[in-house]
Amino acid sequence: REAAAAAGKYVPPAQRAAALAALEATAAAGGASEDENGPEKKTAAADAKAAKAAADAARALRGLVNRVGEANVAAIVAEAASLARGDQSIPRRAVGDAATTEIMKALVEGPKASERYAATLAGFIAGLAGELGPEIAARFGAALVDALRVARADDRARAASNVVAVFSRLFVCGLFPSAVVYGLLKELSRTLTELDATLMLGTLRAAGSRLRHEDPAGMKEFIVTLQGRVAELTAAGAGGTAGGDGAAGGGG
């Protein structure tokens, strides 16, 4: 009887509204707590973790790339690869991308790279790819191609020469197939500006011997293509000269 009376007890509208508001507030608080662990929160945490890994890798690789030399390249490769292992455990991709960024900065913004330095950098990337996986070499190669395209478009001879020097030696290290190098040579022969001729000569000096040995038919095809392009340019130049002479004669 007392329970029934309690159940049937009159509750003023204001009190009912207050109780309902309290229930809604409690539910909202619980929902907010769940949102803190929701997809957006997890994504933000993952992004922050990735950003920290990239920053840590960049800081470490900057010092390593500055120290790398012909005598210590193997030791530097081992130290760089160790960043993706053990307690630090920076993702391999972050390590590779940091190495790519630092080397590309040196090639594009730095002084002319000597043959020895270009070979050292190529050896470093080849070694790092051997330790951490072929994706390192693939992403570095893509960065080289992009940098070369920009340097040629801007007619920046030093940057383009540095990029080609490392590109050629990566082929010598076995990271790229001959078809990739022949593709570059044919591209240079199509435009054949003064810069393109310089880049072509640099590539052949560094990689020509291995290209001939690995794919002699490809070398022959390239030479035929180049000779044809030179003949076209020579004929165009002769035609322009003849036209100029004719105009001069007509004026006399």
C-alpha atoms as a PDB file:
ATOM      1  CA  ARG A   1       0.000   0.000   0.000  1.00  0.00           C
ATOM      2  CA  GLU A   2       2.847   2.427   0.870  1.00  0.00           C
ATOM      3  CA  ALA A   3       4.614   1.509  -2.406  1.00  0.00           C
ATOM      4  CA  ALA A   4       1.433   2.142  -4.347  1.00  0.00           C
ATOM      5  CA  ALA A   5       1.010   5.426  -2.612  1.00  0.00           C
ATOM      6  CA  ALA A   6       4.593   6.348  -3.400  1.00  0.00           C
ATOM      7  CA  ALA A   7       4.083   5.359  -7.013  1.00  0.00           C
ATOM      8  CA  GLY A   8       0.924   7.428  -7.231  1.00  0.00           C
ATOM      9  CA  LYS A   9       2.394  10.416  -5.397  1.00  0.00           C
ATOM     10  CA  TYR A  10       1.860  13.699  -7.129  1.00  0.00           C
ATOM     11  CA  VAL A  11       5.050  15.270  -8.623  1.00  0.00           C
ATOM     12  CA  PRO A  12       4.801  18.931  -9.550  1.00  0.00           C
ATOM     13  CA  PRO A  13       5.547  19.717 -13.245  1.00  0.00           C
ATOM     14  CA  ALA A  14       8.601  21.793 -12.350  1.00  0.00           C
ATOM     15  CA  GLN A  15      10.120  18.923 -10.400  1.00  0.00           C
ATOM     16  CA  ARG A  16       9.415  16.499 -13.236  1.00  0.00           C
ATOM     17  CA  ALA A  17      11.101  18.876 -15.682  1.00  0.00           C
ATOM     18  CA  ALA A  18      14.128  19.195 -13.415  1.00  0.00           C
ATOM     19  CA  ALA A  19      14.434  15.408 -13.104  1.00  0.00           C
ATOM     20  CA  LEU A  20      14.163  15.011 -16.876  1.00  0.00           C
ATOM     21  CA  ALA A  21      16.815  17.666 -17.407  1.00  0.00           C
ATOM     22  CA  ALA A  22      19.116  15.854 -14.986  1.00  0.00           C
ATOM     23  CA  LEU A  23      18.631  12.592 -16.879  1.00  0.00           C
ATOM     24  CA  GLU A  24      19.368  14.294 -20.195  1.00  0.00           C
ATOM     25  CA  ALA A  25      22.476  15.944 -18.766  1.00  0.00           C
ATOM     26  CA  THR A  26      23.713  12.584 -17.465  1.00  0.00           C
ATOM     27  CA  ALA A  27      23.130  10.979 -20.856  1.00  0.00           C
ATOM     28  CA  ALA A  28      24.921  13.842 -22.591  1.00  0.00           C
ATOM     29  CA  ALA A  29      27.883  13.494 -20.247  1.00  0.00           C
ATOM     30  CA  GLY A  30      28.098   9.793 -21.031  1.00  0.00           C
ATOM     31  CA  GLY A  31      27.924  10.514 -24.747  1.00  0.00           C
ATOM     32  CA  ALA A  32      30.714  13.039 -24.480  1.00  0.00           C
ATOM     33  CA  SER A  33      32.834  10.469 -22.693  1.00  0.00           C
ATOM     34  CA  GLU A  34      32.226   8.015 -25.515  1.00  0.00           C
ATOM     35  CA  ASP A  35      33.053  10.693 -28.120  1.00  0.00           C
ATOM     36  CA  GLU A  36      36.473  11.140 -26.565  1.00  0.00           C
ATOM     37  CA  ASN A  37      37.268   7.593 -27.660  1.00  0.00           C
ATOM     38  CA  GLY A  38      35.480   7.895 -31.001  1.00  0.00           C
ATOM     39  CA  PRO A  39      36.951   7.730 -34.509  1.00  0.00           C
ATOM     40  CA  GLU A  40      37.814  11.445 -34.714  1.00  0.00           C
ATOM     41  CA  LYS A  41      39.717  11.338 -31.435  1.00  0.00           C
ATOM     42  CA  LYS A  42      41.596   8.224 -32.518  1.00  0.00           C
ATOM     43  CA  THR A  43      42.442   9.805 -35.879  1.00  0.00           C
ATOM     44  CA  ALA A  44      43.794  12.918 -34.191  1.00  0.00           C
ATOM     45  CA  ALA A  45      45.933  10.791 -31.895  1.00  0.00           C
ATOM     46  CA  ALA A  46      47.281   8.800 -34.847  1.00  0.00           C
ATOM     47  CA  ASP A  47      48.078  12.010 -36.739  1.00  0.00           C
ATOM     48  CA  ALA A  48      49.924  13.413 -33.744  1.00  0.00           C
ATOM     49  CA  LYS A  49      51.911  10.200 -33.379  1.00  0.00           C
ATOM     50  CA  ALA A  50      52.828  10.218 -37.081  1.00  0.00           C
ATOM     51  CA  ALA A  51      53.893  13.862 -36.902  1.00  0.00           C
ATOM     52  CA  LYS A  52      56.139  13.142 -33.924  1.00  0.00           C
ATOM     53  CA  ALA A  53      57.680  10.151 -35.705  1.00  0.00           C
ATOM     54  CA  ALA A  54      58.375  12.273 -38.782  1.00  0.00           C
ATOM     55  CA  ALA A  55      59.957  15.021 -36.676  1.00  0.00           C
ATOM     56  CA  ASP A  56      62.128  12.533 -34.784  1.00  0.00           C
ATOM     57  CA  ALA A  57      63.238  10.879 -38.021  1.00  0.00           C
ATOM     58  CA  ALA A  58      64.009  14.212 -39.691  1.00  0.00           C
ATOM     59  CA  ARG A  59      66.128  15.357 -36.773  1.00  0.00           C
ATOM     60  CA  ALA A  60      68.093  12.099 -36.665  1.00  0.00           C
ATOM     61  CA  LEU A  61      68.556  11.758 -40.430  1.00  0.00           C
ATOM     62  CA  ARG A  62      69.715  15.353 -40.821  1.00  0.00           C
ATOM     63  CA  GLY A  63      72.716  14.612 -38.665  1.00  0.00           C
ATOM     64  CA  LEU A  64      73.402  11.255 -40.311  1.00  0.00           C
ATOM     65  CA  VAL A  65      73.277  12.605 -43.875  1.00  0.00           C
ATOM     66  CA  ASN A  66      75.607  15.443 -42.907  1.00  0.00           C
ATOM     67  CA  ARG A  67      78.094  12.884 -41.576  1.00  0.00           C
ATOM     68  CA  VAL A  68      77.926  10.314 -44.355  1.00  0.00           C
ATOM     69  CA  GLY A  69      81.096   9.762 -46.352  1.00  0.00           C
ATOM     70  CA  GLU A  70      82.759   7.135 -48.491  1.00  0.00           C
ATOM     71  CA  ALA A  71      84.541   5.607 -45.500  1.00  0.00           C
ATOM     72  CA  ASN A  72      81.564   5.392 -43.126  1.00  0.00           C
ATOM     73  CA  VAL A  73      78.559   4.823 -45.402  1.00  0.00           C
ATOM     74  CA  ALA A  74      77.968   1.290 -44.086  1.00  0.00           C
ATOM     75  CA  ALA A  75      78.013   2.479 -40.474  1.00  0.00           C
ATOM     76  CA  ILE A  76      75.653   5.374 -41.254  1.00  0.00           C
ATOM     77  CA  VAL A  77      73.250   3.002 -43.015  1.00  0.00           C
ATOM     78  CA  ALA A  78      73.231   0.741 -39.958  1.00  0.00           C
ATOM     79  CA  GLU A  79      72.587   3.683 -37.647  1.00  0.00           C
ATOM     80  CA  ALA A  80      69.766   5.008 -39.822  1.00  0.00           C
ATOM     81  CA  ALA A  81      68.151   1.572 -40.075  1.00  0.00           C
ATOM     82  CA  SER A  82      68.328   1.166 -36.300  1.00  0.00           C
ATOM     83  CA  LEU A  83      65.914   4.098 -35.947  1.00  0.00           C
ATOM     84  CA  ALA A  84      63.150   1.811 -37.209  1.00  0.00           C
ATOM     85  CA  ARG A  85      64.024  -0.880 -34.702  1.00  0.00           C
ATOM     86  CA  GLY A  86      64.434  -1.272 -30.973  1.00  0.00           C
ATOM     87  CA  ASP A  87      63.037   1.180 -28.440  1.00  0.00           C
ATOM     88  CA  GLN A  88      62.728   4.149 -30.803  1.00  0.00           C
ATOM     89  CA  SER A  89      60.776   2.174 -33.397  1.00  0.00           C
ATOM     90  CA  ILE A  90      60.181   5.035 -35.836  1.00  0.00           C
ATOM     91  CA  PRO A  91      58.138   3.738 -38.806  1.00  0.00           C
ATOM     92  CA  ARG A  92      60.290   2.633 -41.736  1.00  0.00           C
ATOM     93  CA  ARG A  93      58.475   4.928 -44.115  1.00  0.00           C
ATOM     94  CA  ALA A  94      59.175   7.921 -41.871  1.00  0.00           C
ATOM     95  CA  VAL A  95      62.876   7.032 -41.800  1.00  0.00           C
ATOM     96  CA  GLY A  96      62.996   6.626 -45.581  1.00  0.00           C
ATOM     97  CA  ASP A  97      61.089   9.840 -46.244  1.00  0.00           C
ATOM     98  CA  ALA A  98      63.338  11.774 -43.872  1.00  0.00           C
ATOM     99  CA  ALA A  99      66.423  10.444 -45.668  1.00  0.00           C
ATOM    100  CA  THR A 100      64.890  11.390 -49.015  1.00  0.00           C
ATOM    101  CA  THR A 101      64.094  14.919 -47.827  1.00  0.00           C
ATOM    102  CA  GLU A 102      67.589  15.559 -46.480  1.00  0.00           C
ATOM    103  CA  ILE A 103      69.372  14.176 -49.541  1.00  0.00           C
ATOM    104  CA  MET A 104      67.122  16.006 -51.992  1.00  0.00           C
ATOM    105  CA  LYS A 105      67.753  19.231 -50.114  1.00  0.00           C
ATOM    106  CA  ALA A 106      71.506  18.679 -50.446  1.00  0.00           C
ATOM    107  CA  LEU A 107      71.222  17.922 -54.164  1.00  0.00           C
ATOM    108  CA  VAL A 108      68.861  20.743 -55.107  1.00  0.00           C
ATOM    109  CA  GLU A 109      70.066  23.503 -52.791  1.00  0.00           C
ATOM    110  CA  GLY A 110      73.676  22.496 -52.155  1.00  0.00           C
ATOM    111  CA  PRO A 111      76.877  22.918 -54.193  1.00  0.00           C
ATOM    112  CA  LYS A 112      77.818  20.759 -57.163  1.00  0.00           C
ATOM    113  CA  ALA A 113      78.151  17.156 -56.037  1.00  0.00           C
ATOM    114  CA  SER A 114      81.442  15.444 -56.781  1.00  0.00           C
ATOM    115  CA  GLU A 115      81.408  11.993 -58.363  1.00  0.00           C
ATOM    116  CA  ARG A 116      82.532  10.519 -55.058  1.00  0.00           C
ATOM    117  CA  TYR A 117      79.794  12.267 -53.067  1.00  0.00           C
ATOM    118  CA  ALA A 118      77.115  11.245 -55.582  1.00  0.00           C
ATOM    119  CA  ALA A 119      78.298   7.637 -55.353  1.00  0.00           C
ATOM    120  CA  THR A 120      78.257   7.838 -51.548  1.00  0.00           C
ATOM    121  CA  LEU A 121      74.673   9.106 -51.445  1.00  0.00           C
ATOM    122  CA  ALA A 122      73.581   6.430 -53.904  1.00  0.00           C
ATOM    123  CA  GLY A 123      75.290   3.805 -51.771  1.00  0.00           C
ATOM    124  CA  PHE A 124      73.546   5.130 -48.668  1.00  0.00           C
ATOM    125  CA  ILE A 125      70.090   4.893 -50.264  1.00  0.00           C
ATOM    126  CA  ALA A 126      70.865   1.454 -51.698  1.00  0.00           C
ATOM    127  CA  GLY A 127      72.004   0.252 -48.288  1.00  0.00           C
ATOM    128  CA  LEU A 128      68.985   1.723 -46.519  1.00  0.00           C
ATOM    129  CA  ALA A 129      66.655   0.073 -49.032  1.00  0.00           C
ATOM    130  CA  GLY A 130      68.418  -3.209 -48.375  1.00  0.00           C
ATOM    131  CA  GLU A 131      67.827  -2.809 -44.643  1.00  0.00           C
ATOM    132  CA  LEU A 132      64.295  -1.397 -44.613  1.00  0.00           C
ATOM    133  CA  GLY A 133      62.747  -2.572 -47.884  1.00  0.00           C
ATOM    134  CA  PRO A 134      62.522  -1.653 -51.591  1.00  0.00           C
ATOM    135  CA  GLU A 135      59.843   0.965 -50.926  1.00  0.00           C
ATOM    136  CA  ILE A 136      62.634   3.247 -49.704  1.00  0.00           C
ATOM    137  CA  ALA A 137      64.319   3.163 -53.120  1.00  0.00           C
ATOM    138  CA  ALA A 138      61.020   3.514 -54.988  1.00  0.00           C
ATOM    139  CA  ARG A 139      59.977   6.642 -53.092  1.00  0.00           C
ATOM    140  CA  PHE A 140      63.460   8.127 -53.388  1.00  0.00           C
ATOM    141  CA  GLY A 141      63.454   7.451 -57.131  1.00  0.00           C
ATOM    142  CA  ALA A 142      60.108   9.220 -57.492  1.00  0.00           C
ATOM    143  CA  ALA A 143      61.519  12.224 -55.632  1.00  0.00           C
ATOM    144  CA  LEU A 144      64.525  12.282 -57.979  1.00  0.00           C
ATOM    145  CA  VAL A 145      62.275  12.278 -61.043  1.00  0.00           C
ATOM    146  CA  ASP A 146      60.164  15.142 -59.674  1.00  0.00           C
ATOM    147  CA  ALA A 147      63.242  17.177 -58.752  1.00  0.00           C
ATOM    148  CA  LEU A 148      64.785  16.655 -62.185  1.00  0.00           C
ATOM    149  CA  ARG A 149      61.589  17.731 -63.926  1.00  0.00           C
ATOM    150  CA  VAL A 150      61.470  20.966 -61.914  1.00  0.00           C
ATOM    151  CA  ALA A 151      65.194  21.666 -62.347  1.00  0.00           C
ATOM    152  CA  ARG A 152      64.993  21.223 -66.124  1.00  0.00           C
ATOM    153  CA  ALA A 153      61.909  23.402 -66.371  1.00  0.00           C
ATOM    154  CA  ASP A 154      63.675  26.147 -64.392  1.00  0.00           C
ATOM    155  CA  ASP A 155      66.976  25.591 -66.255  1.00  0.00           C
ATOM    156  CA  ARG A 156      68.823  24.989 -62.987  1.00  0.00           C
ATOM    157  CA  ALA A 157      71.878  23.184 -64.294  1.00  0.00           C
ATOM    158  CA  ARG A 158      73.589  22.468 -60.985  1.00  0.00           C
ATOM    159  CA  ALA A 159      70.517  20.945 -59.338  1.00  0.00           C
ATOM    160  CA  ALA A 160      69.702  18.886 -62.429  1.00  0.00           C
ATOM    161  CA  SER A 161      73.286  17.629 -62.715  1.00  0.00           C
ATOM    162  CA  ASN A 162      73.364  16.627 -59.044  1.00  0.00           C
ATOM    163  CA  VAL A 163      70.100  14.711 -59.349  1.00  0.00           C
ATOM    164  CA  VAL A 164      71.228  12.890 -62.501  1.00  0.00           C
ATOM    165  CA  ALA A 165      74.571  12.021 -60.880  1.00  0.00           C
ATOM    166  CA  VAL A 166      72.846  10.190 -58.020  1.00  0.00           C
ATOM    167  CA  PHE A 167      70.186   8.704 -60.310  1.00  0.00           C
ATOM    168  CA  SER A 168      72.853   7.179 -62.567  1.00  0.00           C
ATOM    169  CA  ARG A 169      74.770   5.694 -59.674  1.00  0.00           C
ATOM    170  CA  LEU A 170      71.640   4.167 -58.194  1.00  0.00           C
ATOM    171  CA  PHE A 171      71.356   2.246 -61.456  1.00  0.00           C
ATOM    172  CA  VAL A 172      74.979   1.174 -61.103  1.00  0.00           C
ATOM    173  CA  CYS A 173      74.115  -0.015 -57.569  1.00  0.00           C
ATOM    174  CA  GLY A 174      71.380  -2.185 -59.066  1.00  0.00           C
ATOM    175  CA  LEU A 175      68.347  -0.305 -57.735  1.00  0.00           C
ATOM    176  CA  PHE A 176      66.930   0.668 -61.145  1.00  0.00           C
ATOM    177  CA  PRO A 177      66.648  -1.446 -64.317  1.00  0.00           C
ATOM    178  CA  SER A 178      68.341  -0.284 -67.508  1.00  0.00           C
ATOM    179  CA  ALA A 179      64.950   0.531 -69.054  1.00  0.00           C
ATOM    180  CA  VAL A 180      64.502   3.365 -66.551  1.00  0.00           C
ATOM    181  CA  VAL A 181      67.837   4.946 -67.500  1.00  0.00           C
ATOM    182  CA  TYR A 182      67.211   4.521 -71.213  1.00  0.00           C
ATOM    183  CA  GLY A 183      63.853   6.175 -70.671  1.00  0.00           C
ATOM    184  CA  LEU A 184      65.607   9.217 -69.213  1.00  0.00           C
ATOM    185  CA  LEU A 185      68.164   9.304 -72.045  1.00  0.00           C
ATOM    186  CA  LYS A 186      65.441   9.179 -74.689  1.00  0.00           C
ATOM    187  CA  GLU A 187      63.518  11.935 -72.935  1.00  0.00           C
ATOM    188  CA  LEU A 188      66.640  14.113 -72.910  1.00  0.00           C
ATOM    189  CA  SER A 189      67.288  13.377 -76.590  1.00  0.00           C
ATOM    190  CA  ARG A 190      63.795  14.486 -77.561  1.00  0.00           C
ATOM    191  CA  THR A 191      64.277  18.023 -76.274  1.00  0.00           C
ATOM    192  CA  LEU A 192      68.095  18.114 -76.485  1.00  0.00           C
ATOM    193  CA  THR A 193      68.691  21.551 -75.051  1.00  0.00           C
ATOM    194  CA  GLU A 194      72.196  22.453 -73.973  1.00  0.00           C
ATOM    195  CA  LEU A 195      71.321  21.372 -70.437  1.00  0.00           C
ATOM    196  CA  ASP A 196      69.828  18.111 -71.700  1.00  0.00           C
ATOM    197  CA  ALA A 197      73.022  17.336 -73.622  1.00  0.00           C
ATOM    198  CA  THR A 198      75.065  17.948 -70.463  1.00  0.00           C
ATOM    199  CA  LEU A 199      72.803  15.672 -68.418  1.00  0.00           C
ATOM    200  CA  MET A 200      72.934  12.985 -71.087  1.00  0.00           C
ATOM    201  CA  LEU A 201      76.727  13.074 -71.135  1.00  0.00           C
ATOM    202  CA  GLY A 202      76.868  12.864 -67.334  1.00  0.00           C
ATOM    203  CA  THR A 203      74.540   9.868 -67.318  1.00  0.00           C
ATOM    204  CA  LEU A 204      76.568   8.023 -69.948  1.00  0.00           C
ATOM    205  CA  ARG A 205      79.839   8.710 -68.164  1.00  0.00           C
ATOM    206  CA  ALA A 206      78.494   7.280 -64.917  1.00  0.00           C
ATOM    207  CA  ALA A 207      76.337   4.444 -66.217  1.00  0.00           C
ATOM    208  CA  GLY A 208      77.215   3.914 -69.883  1.00  0.00           C
ATOM    209  CA  SER A 209      79.485   0.925 -69.329  1.00  0.00           C
ATOM    210  CA  ARG A 210      76.894  -0.960 -67.293  1.00  0.00           C
ATOM    211  CA  LEU A 211      74.135   0.009 -69.733  1.00  0.00           C
ATOM    212  CA  ARG A 212      76.080  -1.428 -72.676  1.00  0.00           C
ATOM    213  CA  HIS A 213      76.839  -4.602 -70.745  1.00  0.00           C
ATOM    214  CA  GLU A 214      73.317  -5.097 -69.391  1.00  0.00           C
ATOM    215  CA  ASP A 215      71.337  -4.130 -72.487  1.00  0.00           C
ATOM    216  CA  PRO A 216      73.444  -3.619 -75.632  1.00  0.00           C
ATOM    217  CA  ALA A 217      70.337  -3.598 -77.840  1.00  0.00           C
ATOM    218  CA  GLY A 218      68.909  -0.766 -75.769  1.00  0.00           C
ATOM    219  CA  MET A 219      72.123   1.210 -76.189  1.00  0.00           C
ATOM    220  CA  LYS A 220      72.028   0.715 -79.954  1.00  0.00           C
ATOM    221  CA  GLU A 221      68.408   1.851 -80.083  1.00  0.00           C
ATOM    222  CA  PHE A 222      69.243   4.936 -78.048  1.00  0.00           C
ATOM    223  CA  ILE A 223      72.169   5.838 -80.319  1.00  0.00           C
ATOM    224  CA  VAL A 224      69.966   5.539 -83.413  1.00  0.00           C
ATOM    225  CA  THR A 225      67.327   7.728 -81.738  1.00  0.00           C
ATOM    226  CA  LEU A 226      69.924  10.315 -80.773  1.00  0.00           C
ATOM    227  CA  GLN A 227      71.488  10.387 -84.241  1.00  0.00           C
ATOM    228  CA  GLY A 228      68.074  10.900 -85.787  1.00  0.00           C
ATOM    229  CA  ARG A 229      67.327  13.761 -83.431  1.00  0.00           C
ATOM    230  CA  VAL A 230      70.687  15.411 -84.140  1.00  0.00           C
ATOM    231  CA  ALA A 231      70.020  15.111 -87.882  1.00  0.00           C
ATOM    232  CA  GLU A 232      66.624  16.783 -87.434  1.00  0.00           C
ATOM    233  CA  LEU A 233      68.119  19.674 -85.506  1.00  0.00           C
ATOM    234  CA  THR A 234      70.960  20.046 -88.002  1.00  0.00           C
ATOM    235  CA  ALA A 235      68.522  20.141 -90.904  1.00  0.00           C
ATOM    236  CA  ALA A 236      66.330  22.653 -89.111  1.00  0.00           C
ATOM    237  CA  GLY A 237      69.356  24.836 -88.423  1.00  0.00           C
ATOM    238  CA  ALA A 238      70.504  24.617 -92.036  1.00  0.00           C
ATOM    239  CA  GLY A 239      67.034  25.528 -93.246  1.00  0.00           C
ATOM    240  CA  GLY A 240      66.949  28.539 -90.981  1.00  0.00           C
ATOM    241  CA  THR A 241      70.368  29.662 -92.207  1.00  0.00           C
ATOM    242  CA  ALA A 242      69.362  29.229 -95.839  1.00  0.00           C
ATOM    243  CA  GLY A 243      66.200  31.227 -95.254  1.00  0.00           C
ATOM    244  CA  GLY A 244      68.197  33.984 -93.641  1.00  0.00           C
ATOM    245  CA  ASP A 245      70.707  34.044 -96.511  1.00  0.00           C
ATOM    246  CA  GLY A 246      67.883  34.173 -99.044  1.00  0.00           C
ATOM    247  CA  ALA A 247      66.276  37.090 -97.273  1.00  0.00           C
ATOM    248  CA  ALA A 248      69.614  38.869 -97.159  1.00  0.00           C
ATOM    249  CA  GLY A 249      70.162  38.220-100.885  1.00  0.00           C
ATOM    250  CA  GLY A 250      66.684  39.498-101.727  1.00  0.00           C
ATOM    251  CA  GLY A 251      67.391  42.657 -99.804  1.00  0.00           C
ATOM    252  CA  GLY A 252      70.533  43.251-101.927  1.00  0.00           C
END
